[in-house]
């Protein structure tokens, strides 16, 4: 995610990093090349009666814009849903700790043990979504007695949640947690389970492949044919207008593809690292465990992972 | 569902499987034929004053694009809702097992019995939605004592849920489950009931038939008349542009029709088989029942059912 | 609702029933007549300088398509909300019965009494929404002792719900239902109350009248003037294109009006009869009351009410 | 709100009341005047090279239609939200009374007292939203002992809710309401609080002012310049087409403005009076307090407030 | 937020404050300058074959309008979500106080203490979102005994919530709050935690930067090239039409950027100050602590922060 300080509107026009420009610059160059071919070749190939006009391209262009608008909507909704799931996880983690700390008769090391399980859950989820190795973080965060049950399990995130349920059941057995309080805390464990499931669903079910494919294909074919349709009217101005129109369509198509899977580490993806550290800082501050870990800082391109 | 590894943007242009191209290739050929007829016949039929222009086709084309955008939205929303229902089922099944395992005084075989009922529910729902025979899976998964009540019932999914409620009532009678804990677990049974009902609703209530019909008809009529409107301007280029525009409209109409019923086994449908196996793997791992069943793998066209 | 078996794409083009074509065929004929008048009268009236062109009609046509898309969205959302309310009612009725059957010490005739109240609620709601007489169904379904309180009340649906609350309070007085269990069941009664209120809201609050009126008027004026705008370019082809464009706009406007009130008995309305029978079948099967009533079958036009 | 009996499609075209036509008829006349000026002045002012064409107006017209569609969506969403809040209030009021009547040991006059508080809440909310004086209705509905606390308070709606909480606490003190039952009823009081807050939010936070302003301005400027763009093509037909296009844009802009604040008494606003009487009728019928107050009837223009 | 009394439609056209006009007036002047250059330079530069036409600009303009409509939707959804979060906070704060006041055996100074914590939460959230210093307000509102725990904490909002949980746990220890009542109140604390998390999420996660950037860039390039495309048709009218079209696009783009972060103090931002005072007034009135603080009044430009 890019966390850029406020820019003047004029400077923003020439901002390079953080846009998807990098990933489409080759395709735009291709379009420029086609435009030059169209301008140079037009006098020759039009003698064979080969001839394209703007009108049908206006029809197909607006139609593609409508469908591309739909695809952008769908991708952006996934991005927002992913962010909301992580935001809600932060909320529930905080509520859980508040409930735990409000229990009378609970011992400080038990609270710390539970915080360890909470943090392990967040970091394990991050590693799961980015398909990186969770071992190191699990060993760092998990209390000794729960490590064995989680670290070697094929599904550590789900297993951590099970441990939290077990921790809670132990407190109920000890008599410090009544059934009613158990119910309130258990509901929040259900919520954590829901965020895990929601993230899994987003990561495992892309937008139906045919949508991406149809739009991808029509956008490219449209941009490739466009210079030949514009050249009869625009002559020398064809490259300028053609690249401009192609930029609009290609960049939005490319961004939609990037936002579709919001759990990666590209510039427009969610900063899962920073979110995990935020949760860690918040829970530790609530339990007066200072000093807090440092928050993640954006790099020099304002990029935060 | 198609689970394709990341493709280079150029290769993706020529991807064949997984698009709906297969199902519209005949209709595109028809459109090509009409284009050729238009090009050849134009000099002859235009002498009778029969003449179509691009302008009104631009109007109708953009209007159809707007309505088609709406239909795509509606179909995609059904796809997403279906996926969310199955995702939520996974979540609730996991939460249920966590709650069951947290009960003190429960015996291991009782937990296994309950897991059997949980899995039977998922598989029975899958068979119900795909209208296949659930008998084999029910016999495989259901504990002996619950088989009779479910297998021959005309509504096995709903009946399995009733058995879960009965299992829970028995535990309450035995005194291992208090009223409060019963309430928390019962709420999750209500959720399972809601997912069953939600899937039934999606499967039983298509998008109003007239919508499909009107769009289907106007898209076809539009594509059929299009070459005759383009030919005056484009002459020899008519087939290229006409097939391109028709591809955009026909493929999206066809995909919308496919996504409308997301429970089938076509490439853009939900992989219910794989989802059922995932739930089975997750629940068994939570209860340490190794080895787990193998996850379903996509076939050589990356297709997962 | 139309429940049509899968059709070949070609046959579907000529499907007559189930589209809204029946209701707009007169208006399309009028449009055809105007087109013929335009074609014949053009050489004469154009000598007076009376002259329309396609360009402004393209502007107004696309604008109307955008607003019509909005109206369709709003109408379809009402259809979906209505269907979801009935689907949720089915879900809640099933959950209620599961909860009732899980109570220890409850007598079989008490369960049957409660099922009677449940079914009376569904059928009474159907009659309320279609403004038909609920007496016969209420007498058929209601247990003797609750009939008097409901049948002559001006609001039988709401009264049935009150009786279910009273039934539940009696069980609590008898001591078979604890406060906690009462709470869980009472929450489901709240849900039933919400579905009743939701259906009432949809039935009693149409889309603001001015929306329907403005769209209705502009669509008609647009279709009436259209032939005169097309004739200068299209001459003899005017009737074909004009009727095609009019069909798209008129049929979608007409369907939007039909879907706006989803509780009727027209082809695109909800099959409330069938839904009521489904609920009845499901509840009776859960209570082993065989034989079940027959499910409603679509008529020969695949129409289900 | 307009509650019109079903009209024939042809009659509906000439319906006058209930549309927003009344409020824009002056502006349409201005547009007609501009058109006449354009037709008459065209031969003269075009000699100075002052000249507008349809093409850029098509671009700006379609753009405005897209943004206007967005504004309509936002206004309509507010209308729907307002209606849903009032519908949900009806539902919760009914559920509350069912819960109260299911309590054993409660006295009839206590129930009546509570109904008085319920009705006072609805009417006070209506007066608050329409900024009318609630005194008369509060004195009519509130039981003697609660009047003093509410009538002179600067926030009578919120205060009535506080009284309902106090009434409930008194019943808990008397021992007729257990903690669990208190919890269920208290949750419904929370819901009432949410509807009050939701209505306040809608009434107090309009759509950001700049949206209304930008659309208002561009629609007017567009309609004013339109005749001058059309006249070159359409000559004598300019006034007809210009007024038609202006009618579409102006009427939808005007309706969006009307729907934005749905709590007024204009034709497209919510019938809060009728809704309050409905709630009163429903609650009284549930408590057998016949005769019920008469439901509000639409006036001769089918208008209901 | 601008709270403007109802304006006549004609006066509204010339309203200056409260629109985003101020922030784009320089860019509109640039556009005017380009138009004049286009008009003057056209006869000269067209001799080199440099030539732009309206048709491709119509295509790109409508496409940009579609994407801009999407961006506006996304920004507006953030604004609405932010407003709903604050509205819900008001609702929950009121419900909390009603629950607290309904507890028997609670002392008046304990209630006041809790109100202090509630108000501190609202004001601390406001300061957090606007990145201003919360110290003064925290000292003013917080009861003595809770000040130390909150004021110097790096996360005072979250800490205040923890104190509310601690206050509640103390009441449970004193025996005036049963487990069930604790549960109901604790659920509302969870809600407060959710609003805090929701606001943090909105403030910390802008719309993906590339969206803003692509739209910003294409809108500016479009407006810059537009005069050169219009000049061939419109000659002297170019500046008028070009500035009009640019105004529509630039003002909506600028507003979308402003609404994206709704917690600032610009004219179209949320009036967090006024909302905090409203909550304070409401809670104090419920506890009969008169006189109430004065509500915030809009300044002479109808602007409320």
XYZ file of C-alpha atoms in Angstrom, chain B residues 23 26-27 30 48-53 55-60 62-64 66-67 70-71 73-75 78 81 153-155 158-159 161-162 164-166 169-170 172-173 179-180 182-183 186-187 189-191 193-198 200-202 204-222 225 253 257, chain C residues 1-2 4 6-7 9-10 12-21 54 57-58 61-62 65-66 68-69 72-73 75-76 79 83-84 87-88 91 94-95 97-99 101-104 178-181 183-184 188 222 226 230 233-237 240-241 244-245 247-249 251-252 255-256 259 268 270 278 281-282 285-286 288 290 292:
164
model
C -19.788 -22.324 -26.181
C -20.650 -21.602 -33.472
C -22.504 -18.333 -33.015
C -22.608 -17.506 -37.959
C -33.072 -1.364 -53.641
C -32.603 1.399 -51.049
C -31.974 -1.150 -48.301
C -29.460 0.565 -46.153
C -28.345 0.542 -42.516
C -26.037 3.059 -40.839
C -25.437 5.717 -35.807
C -28.618 3.899 -34.609
C -26.507 0.806 -33.890
C -24.288 2.871 -31.684
C -27.364 3.937 -29.711
C -28.742 0.421 -29.373
C -24.486 1.200 -25.849
C -27.968 0.641 -24.401
C -27.534 -3.122 -24.587
C -25.678 -0.922 -20.092
C -28.367 -3.578 -19.613
C -26.686 -4.971 -15.138
C -27.302 -8.630 -15.962
C -23.794 -7.710 -12.031
C -26.816 -9.761 -11.015
C -25.251 -13.054 -12.115
C -25.315 -14.774 -7.234
C -23.381 -15.092 -2.604
C -35.604 -39.360 4.275
C -36.737 -37.289 1.258
C -34.788 -34.300 2.691
C -32.459 -30.875 6.670
C -32.710 -34.206 8.487
C -29.364 -30.881 10.923
C -32.214 -32.249 13.013
C -27.278 -32.553 15.184
C -29.908 -30.807 17.280
C -30.896 -34.162 18.773
C -30.138 -32.262 23.298
C -28.793 -35.639 24.416
C -27.753 -31.464 27.573
C -29.743 -34.319 29.088
C -28.201 -24.194 28.845
C -25.838 -21.350 28.040
C -26.403 -25.164 24.394
C -27.495 -21.683 23.309
C -27.627 -23.948 18.857
C -26.976 -20.545 17.317
C -26.885 -24.821 14.070
C -29.226 -21.977 13.123
C -26.425 -20.639 10.942
C -29.787 -23.985 8.588
C -29.429 -20.531 7.063
C -26.721 -21.664 4.627
C -28.864 -24.597 3.533
C -31.799 -22.264 2.995
C -29.666 -19.707 1.194
C -31.773 -23.630 -1.841
C -32.998 -20.136 -2.584
C -30.208 -19.477 -5.114
C -34.487 -22.562 -6.882
C -34.969 -18.952 -7.936
C -33.233 -17.953 -11.151
C -32.977 -14.343 -12.285
C -36.481 -13.501 -13.580
C -36.786 -15.360 -16.857
C -37.855 -12.323 -18.853
C -34.561 -10.573 -18.103
C -32.510 -13.390 -19.591
C -34.867 -13.626 -22.518
C -34.911 -9.936 -23.426
C -31.126 -9.600 -23.208
C -30.544 -12.879 -25.037
C -32.821 -11.783 -27.856
C -31.561 -8.238 -28.252
C -27.920 -9.307 -28.145
C -28.523 -11.831 -30.928
C -30.573 -9.538 -33.089
C -27.951 -6.834 -32.611
C -27.854 -6.942 -38.004
C -23.999 -12.768 -22.301
C -25.862 -17.217 -18.164
C -42.201 -17.494 -11.572
C -41.143 -19.337 -14.662
C -38.145 -23.499 -17.555
C -32.710 -25.587 -20.080
C -33.314 -24.392 -23.630
C -29.872 -20.829 -27.282
C -31.543 -20.846 -30.685
C -34.871 -19.469 -26.728
C -34.856 -16.679 -29.299
C -38.385 -17.591 -30.273
C -39.775 -18.268 -26.822
C -43.042 -16.436 -26.449
C -44.511 -17.194 -23.051
C -42.803 -15.871 -20.007
C -41.453 -12.844 -21.677
C -43.252 -9.588 -21.172
C -43.819 -9.522 -24.921
C -30.168 10.680 -35.144
C -31.696 10.839 -30.216
C -28.478 9.067 -29.499
C -31.445 7.331 -25.854
C -28.249 6.617 -23.955
C -30.827 3.708 -20.960
C -28.761 4.852 -17.972
C -33.726 2.757 -17.057
C -30.780 0.703 -15.858
C -34.332 -1.953 -13.308
C -31.796 -2.200 -10.530
C -37.063 -3.140 -9.148
C -34.809 -6.175 -9.199
C -37.644 -8.811 -6.143
C -37.364 -13.652 -2.226
C -34.770 -13.428 0.526
C -36.221 -17.816 2.031
C -35.275 -16.593 5.481
C -34.952 -21.097 7.381
C -37.049 -24.948 10.273
C -34.783 -23.695 13.060
C -39.046 -26.602 14.861
C -35.585 -28.019 15.526
C -35.434 -26.042 18.750
C -38.221 -30.788 19.056
C -34.998 -30.586 21.095
C -36.950 -29.636 24.248
C -37.237 -32.525 26.683
C -35.869 -22.598 30.708
C -35.288 -18.854 30.385
C -32.248 -19.421 28.215
C -34.058 -21.725 25.818
C -34.533 -16.581 24.761
C -33.210 -18.576 21.809
C -36.515 -16.657 16.145
C -38.622 8.517 -27.258
C -37.674 7.639 -33.011
C -34.267 7.364 -38.246
C -30.861 7.771 -42.864
C -32.581 4.409 -43.052
C -35.538 4.909 -45.419
C -37.115 1.467 -45.904
C -35.205 -0.081 -43.010
C -37.086 -2.826 -38.573
C -34.605 -0.727 -36.581
C -35.976 -3.327 -32.510
C -34.872 -0.329 -30.452
C -38.600 -3.495 -28.118
C -35.443 -3.165 -25.985
C -36.654 -0.082 -24.168
C -39.780 -4.527 -22.693
C -37.290 -3.510 -20.004
C -40.491 -5.785 -16.860
C -39.254 -3.228 -14.315
C -40.883 -6.821 -10.868
C -42.200 -12.962 -13.253
C -42.657 -15.002 -6.780
C -42.436 -26.272 0.448
C -43.576 -30.274 3.338
C -40.314 -29.530 5.136
C -41.103 -34.273 7.105
C -39.083 -33.094 10.103
C -42.401 -37.569 10.421
C -46.142 -38.635 6.153
C -46.411 -35.030 2.651
